[in-house]
Amino acid sequence: MDTKELLKKVRKIEIKTRRLSDHIFGGEYHSTFKGRGMTFSEVRQYQFGDDVRSIDWNVTARYNEPYVKVFEEERELTMMLMVDVSGSELFGTSNQFKKEIITEISATLAFSALQNNDKVGVILFSDEVELFIPPKKGKSHVLRIIRELLEFHPKSSETNLAEALKFLTNVMKKKAIVFVLSDFIADDYDNTLRIVGNKHDVTGIRVYDEREETIPNLGMVQMQDAETGEIQLVNTQSKQVRLAYGEYYQEKVAYFTNSFNKSGCGVINCRADESYVKKLLGYFKRRG
């Protein structure tokens, strides 16, 4: 992708996702993810309906009329986007690859954080951490994240979510809002996720394609594993083969759901041909 084409794609995603974050997700994001607490702002004269527990008795005694303390939410938050860049994300039978949908969701979340003056950082992972962008504020930083999501070429095509989660615990010492975006065709990450979930506010966003759920009856088909590169002849006419694959896929989905629920983490399932806007908005409203 040349520079001109890349900038054009970045601009296109910015226009689409920033509009969504400004008009739909800004307020929902703010009400869903609270700051670290309340900090003292000022004192003002008591007004009808104010909580009497907030009366500042020292100032009240000095001026011989009631004054109350005003507190503001301390909103300094950090969002971390953990994005799966393994080979299985380059799959799609509708209008977009899973990777493209993940990029749009990531951009929407990043602009929502930007609107609330929060920091945003990114971890791109395969079976290793491919790229770490430390959290920062600002539009130029968010646009850099989008550029990386669009043009990054990973060294590996395989997946190891546990390694990425371990890396997160090492680099993020303070509590963060963490979104993990993947198809979650992965194993053995539940114990690491439990540790991360105890410290951070974690949500798993599973992006998948409807054609991944079952194998249609197409006869003898040559299939390639997107992550290992292994090629096999598969007899899709066999009911046993189709059933075995369906069970394997549902086991992965169940493992994802159970692991995140048991770790106290949020879950969003987004099919490639569905509106991720509705999925995100519904999740924010339920949590808010």
Coordinates of C-alpha atoms in Angstrom, one line a residue:
M1 CA 0.0 0.0 0.0
D2 CA 1.6 3.3 -1.1
T3 CA 1.5 6.4 1.2
K4 CA -1.3 8.1 -0.8
E5 CA -3.6 5.1 -0.7
L6 CA -2.8 4.5 3.0
L7 CA -3.7 8.1 3.9
K8 CA -6.9 7.8 1.9
K9 CA -7.9 4.7 3.9
V10 CA -7.0 6.3 7.2
R11 CA -9.1 9.3 6.3
K12 CA -12.1 7.2 5.3
I13 CA -12.0 5.2 8.6
E14 CA -11.5 8.5 10.6
I15 CA -14.6 10.1 9.0
K16 CA -16.8 7.0 9.6
T17 CA -15.6 6.0 13.1
R18 CA -15.2 9.5 14.5
R19 CA -18.8 10.4 13.5
L20 CA -19.9 7.3 15.4
S21 CA -17.9 8.1 18.5
D22 CA -19.0 11.7 18.5
H23 CA -22.7 11.2 18.1
I24 CA -23.3 7.7 19.6
F25 CA -20.5 6.4 21.8
G26 CA -19.1 9.6 23.5
G27 CA -21.7 9.9 26.2
E28 CA -22.2 6.1 26.6
Y29 CA -18.4 5.6 26.9
H30 CA -18.2 8.3 29.6
S31 CA -21.0 6.9 31.7
T32 CA -19.8 3.3 31.3
F33 CA -16.2 3.8 32.3
K34 CA -15.8 5.9 35.4
G35 CA -12.8 7.7 36.7
R36 CA -10.7 6.7 39.7
G37 CA -12.9 8.7 42.1
M38 CA -14.0 12.2 43.0
T39 CA -11.7 15.2 43.7
F40 CA -12.6 18.4 45.5
S41 CA -13.3 21.3 43.0
E42 CA -14.7 24.3 44.9
V43 CA -17.3 25.5 47.5
R44 CA -20.5 27.3 46.5
Q45 CA -23.6 28.6 48.3
Y46 CA -26.1 26.0 49.3
Q47 CA -29.0 25.5 46.9
F48 CA -32.4 23.8 47.5
G49 CA -32.0 20.1 46.9
D50 CA -28.3 19.9 47.7
D51 CA -27.2 17.0 49.9
V52 CA -26.7 18.3 53.5
R53 CA -23.8 15.9 53.9
S54 CA -21.8 18.0 51.5
I55 CA -22.1 21.2 53.6
D56 CA -18.7 22.7 54.4
W57 CA -19.2 23.7 58.1
N58 CA -16.0 25.8 58.4
V59 CA -16.9 28.0 55.4
T60 CA -20.6 28.1 56.6
A61 CA -19.5 29.3 60.0
R62 CA -17.2 32.0 58.5
Y63 CA -19.9 33.5 56.2
N64 CA -22.9 32.8 58.4
E65 CA -24.8 31.1 55.6
P66 CA -24.6 27.5 54.2
Y67 CA -21.9 26.5 51.7
V68 CA -21.4 23.1 50.1
K69 CA -18.3 21.3 48.7
V70 CA -18.4 20.6 45.0
F71 CA -16.6 17.5 43.7
E72 CA -15.7 16.5 40.2
E73 CA -15.0 13.0 38.8
E74 CA -11.3 12.3 38.3
R75 CA -11.5 11.0 34.7
E76 CA -7.8 10.4 33.9
L77 CA -8.3 6.9 32.3
T78 CA -6.2 4.8 30.0
M79 CA -7.6 2.5 27.2
M80 CA -5.5 -0.4 25.9
L81 CA -6.6 -2.0 22.6
M82 CA -5.2 -5.6 22.3
V83 CA -5.6 -6.5 18.6
D84 CA -5.1 -10.0 17.2
V85 CA -3.2 -9.8 13.9
S86 CA -2.8 -13.5 13.3
G87 CA -3.6 -15.2 10.0
S88 CA -7.2 -16.2 10.9
E89 CA -8.3 -12.5 10.9
L90 CA -7.7 -12.4 7.1
F91 CA -11.0 -14.3 6.5
G92 CA -14.4 -13.0 5.4
T93 CA -17.3 -14.1 3.2
S94 CA -19.4 -11.0 3.6
N95 CA -18.3 -7.5 2.5
Q96 CA -15.3 -7.3 4.9
F97 CA -12.5 -9.4 6.4
K98 CA -12.6 -9.8 10.1
K99 CA -9.4 -7.7 10.2
E100 CA -11.2 -4.7 8.6
I101 CA -14.1 -4.9 11.1
I102 CA -11.6 -5.1 14.0
T103 CA -9.9 -2.0 12.7
E104 CA -13.1 -0.1 12.5
I105 CA -14.2 -1.1 16.1
S106 CA -10.7 -0.2 17.4
A107 CA -10.9 3.2 15.7
T108 CA -14.3 3.9 17.1
L109 CA -13.2 3.0 20.6
A110 CA -10.0 5.1 20.3
F111 CA -12.0 8.2 19.2
S112 CA -14.4 7.7 22.1
A113 CA -11.5 7.8 24.5
L114 CA -10.1 10.8 22.6
Q115 CA -13.4 12.6 23.1
N116 CA -13.1 12.0 26.8
N117 CA -9.5 13.1 26.9
D118 CA -8.3 9.6 27.9
K119 CA -5.0 8.0 26.8
V120 CA -5.0 5.2 24.2
G121 CA -2.4 2.5 23.6
V122 CA -2.2 -0.6 21.4
I123 CA -0.8 -4.1 21.6
L124 CA -0.8 -6.0 18.3
F125 CA -0.2 -9.7 18.9
S126 CA 0.0 -13.0 17.1
D127 CA 1.8 -15.8 19.0
E128 CA 4.1 -13.0 20.2
V129 CA 3.7 -9.3 20.8
E130 CA 4.3 -7.8 17.4
L131 CA 4.0 -4.1 18.3
F132 CA 3.4 -2.1 21.4
I133 CA 2.3 1.6 21.2
P134 CA 2.4 3.2 24.7
P135 CA -0.7 5.1 25.8
K136 CA -0.9 8.7 24.8
K137 CA -3.5 11.4 24.2
G138 CA -4.3 13.3 21.0
K139 CA -5.8 13.0 17.5
S140 CA -2.4 12.5 15.8
H141 CA -1.7 9.5 18.1
V142 CA -5.1 7.9 17.3
L143 CA -4.4 8.4 13.6
R144 CA -1.1 6.6 14.0
I145 CA -2.8 3.7 15.7
I146 CA -5.3 3.5 12.7
R147 CA -2.3 3.6 10.2
E148 CA -0.6 0.7 12.0
L149 CA -3.9 -1.4 12.1
L150 CA -4.3 -0.9 8.4
E151 CA -0.7 -1.6 7.1
F152 CA 1.0 -3.7 9.8
H153 CA 2.4 -7.0 8.6
P154 CA 3.0 -9.5 11.4
K155 CA 6.0 -11.8 11.5
S156 CA 3.9 -14.7 12.6
S157 CA 0.5 -16.0 11.5
E158 CA -0.3 -18.0 14.7
T159 CA -2.0 -16.9 17.9
N160 CA -1.0 -16.9 21.6
L161 CA -3.3 -14.7 23.6
A162 CA -1.8 -15.8 26.9
E163 CA 1.6 -14.2 25.9
A164 CA -0.1 -11.0 25.0
L165 CA -1.9 -10.9 28.3
K166 CA 1.3 -11.5 30.2
F167 CA 2.9 -8.6 28.3
L168 CA 0.0 -6.3 29.3
T169 CA 0.5 -7.1 33.0
N170 CA 4.2 -6.2 32.7
V171 CA 3.7 -2.9 30.9
M172 CA 0.5 -1.6 32.5
K173 CA 1.1 -1.0 36.2
K174 CA -2.1 1.1 36.8
K175 CA -5.6 0.0 36.1
A176 CA -6.7 0.4 32.5
I177 CA -9.8 -0.2 30.3
V178 CA -8.7 -3.1 28.1
F179 CA -10.5 -4.3 24.9
V180 CA -9.3 -7.6 23.4
L181 CA -10.3 -7.9 19.8
S182 CA -9.9 -11.3 18.2
D183 CA -11.8 -14.3 16.8
F184 CA -10.6 -16.2 20.0
I185 CA -9.6 -19.4 18.1
A186 CA -7.0 -19.8 20.9
D187 CA -6.3 -22.0 23.9
D188 CA -4.9 -21.9 27.4
Y189 CA -5.4 -18.3 28.3
D190 CA -8.0 -18.6 31.1
N191 CA -5.5 -18.5 34.0
T192 CA -3.6 -15.5 32.6
L193 CA -6.9 -13.7 31.9
R194 CA -8.0 -14.2 35.5
I195 CA -4.9 -12.3 36.7
V196 CA -5.5 -9.5 34.2
G197 CA -9.2 -9.3 35.0
N198 CA -8.4 -8.8 38.7
K199 CA -6.4 -5.7 37.9
H200 CA -8.0 -4.2 34.8
D201 CA -11.4 -3.6 33.3
V202 CA -11.4 -6.1 30.5
T203 CA -13.8 -6.7 27.6
G204 CA -13.4 -9.4 24.9
I205 CA -14.8 -8.5 21.5
R206 CA -15.1 -11.7 19.4
V207 CA -15.4 -10.9 15.7
Y208 CA -16.3 -13.9 13.6
D209 CA -17.8 -14.9 10.2
E210 CA -20.9 -17.0 9.9
R211 CA -19.1 -19.4 7.5
E212 CA -16.7 -20.4 10.3
E213 CA -19.5 -21.9 12.4
T214 CA -20.2 -24.9 10.2
I215 CA -18.7 -26.6 7.1
P216 CA -21.2 -26.8 4.2
N217 CA -21.5 -30.0 2.1
L218 CA -19.2 -29.3 -0.9
G219 CA -17.7 -32.7 -1.5
M220 CA -13.9 -33.1 -1.4
V221 CA -12.3 -29.7 -0.7
Q222 CA -8.7 -28.6 -0.3
M223 CA -8.5 -26.4 2.8
Q224 CA -5.6 -24.4 4.2
D225 CA -5.1 -23.5 7.9
A226 CA -4.7 -19.7 7.9
E227 CA -2.4 -19.8 10.9
T228 CA -0.2 -22.9 10.3
G229 CA -0.3 -22.9 6.5
E230 CA -1.1 -26.7 6.5
I231 CA -3.2 -27.9 3.6
Q232 CA -5.5 -30.9 3.8
L233 CA -8.1 -32.6 1.7
V234 CA -11.4 -32.6 3.6
N235 CA -14.4 -34.7 2.8
T236 CA -17.2 -32.3 3.6
Q237 CA -19.8 -34.8 2.4
S238 CA -19.1 -36.7 5.6
K239 CA -21.7 -35.9 8.2
Q240 CA -19.2 -37.0 10.9
V241 CA -16.6 -34.6 9.6
R242 CA -19.0 -31.7 9.6
L243 CA -20.3 -32.6 13.0
A244 CA -16.8 -32.9 14.5
Y245 CA -15.8 -29.4 13.1
G246 CA -19.0 -27.9 14.5
E247 CA -18.3 -29.3 17.9
Y248 CA -14.6 -28.1 17.8
Y249 CA -15.8 -24.6 16.9
Q250 CA -18.4 -24.4 19.6
E251 CA -15.9 -25.6 22.2
K252 CA -13.7 -22.6 21.3
V253 CA -16.7 -20.2 21.6
A254 CA -17.7 -21.8 25.0
Y255 CA -14.1 -21.5 26.2
F256 CA -14.0 -17.8 25.3
T257 CA -17.3 -17.1 27.0
N258 CA -16.6 -19.1 30.2
S259 CA -13.1 -17.8 30.5
F260 CA -14.1 -14.1 30.3
N261 CA -17.2 -14.6 32.5
K262 CA -15.3 -16.4 35.3
S263 CA -12.6 -13.7 35.2
G264 CA -15.2 -10.9 35.7
C265 CA -14.6 -9.6 32.2
G266 CA -17.2 -8.4 29.6
V267 CA -18.1 -10.2 26.4
I268 CA -19.3 -8.9 23.0
N269 CA -19.9 -11.3 20.1
C270 CA -20.0 -9.5 16.7
R271 CA -20.7 -11.4 13.5
A272 CA -19.1 -10.0 10.4
D273 CA -22.4 -9.3 8.7
E274 CA -24.0 -7.7 11.7
S275 CA -23.8 -4.1 12.9
Y276 CA -20.9 -3.7 15.4
V277 CA -22.5 -0.3 16.3
K278 CA -25.6 -1.9 17.8
K279 CA -23.4 -4.5 19.6
L280 CA -21.1 -1.8 21.2
L281 CA -24.0 0.5 22.1
G282 CA -26.0 -2.3 23.7
Y283 CA -23.0 -3.4 25.7
F284 CA -22.3 0.2 26.9
K285 CA -25.9 0.8 27.9
R286 CA -26.1 -2.5 29.9
R287 CA -22.9 -1.6 31.7
G288 CA -23.8 2.0 32.2

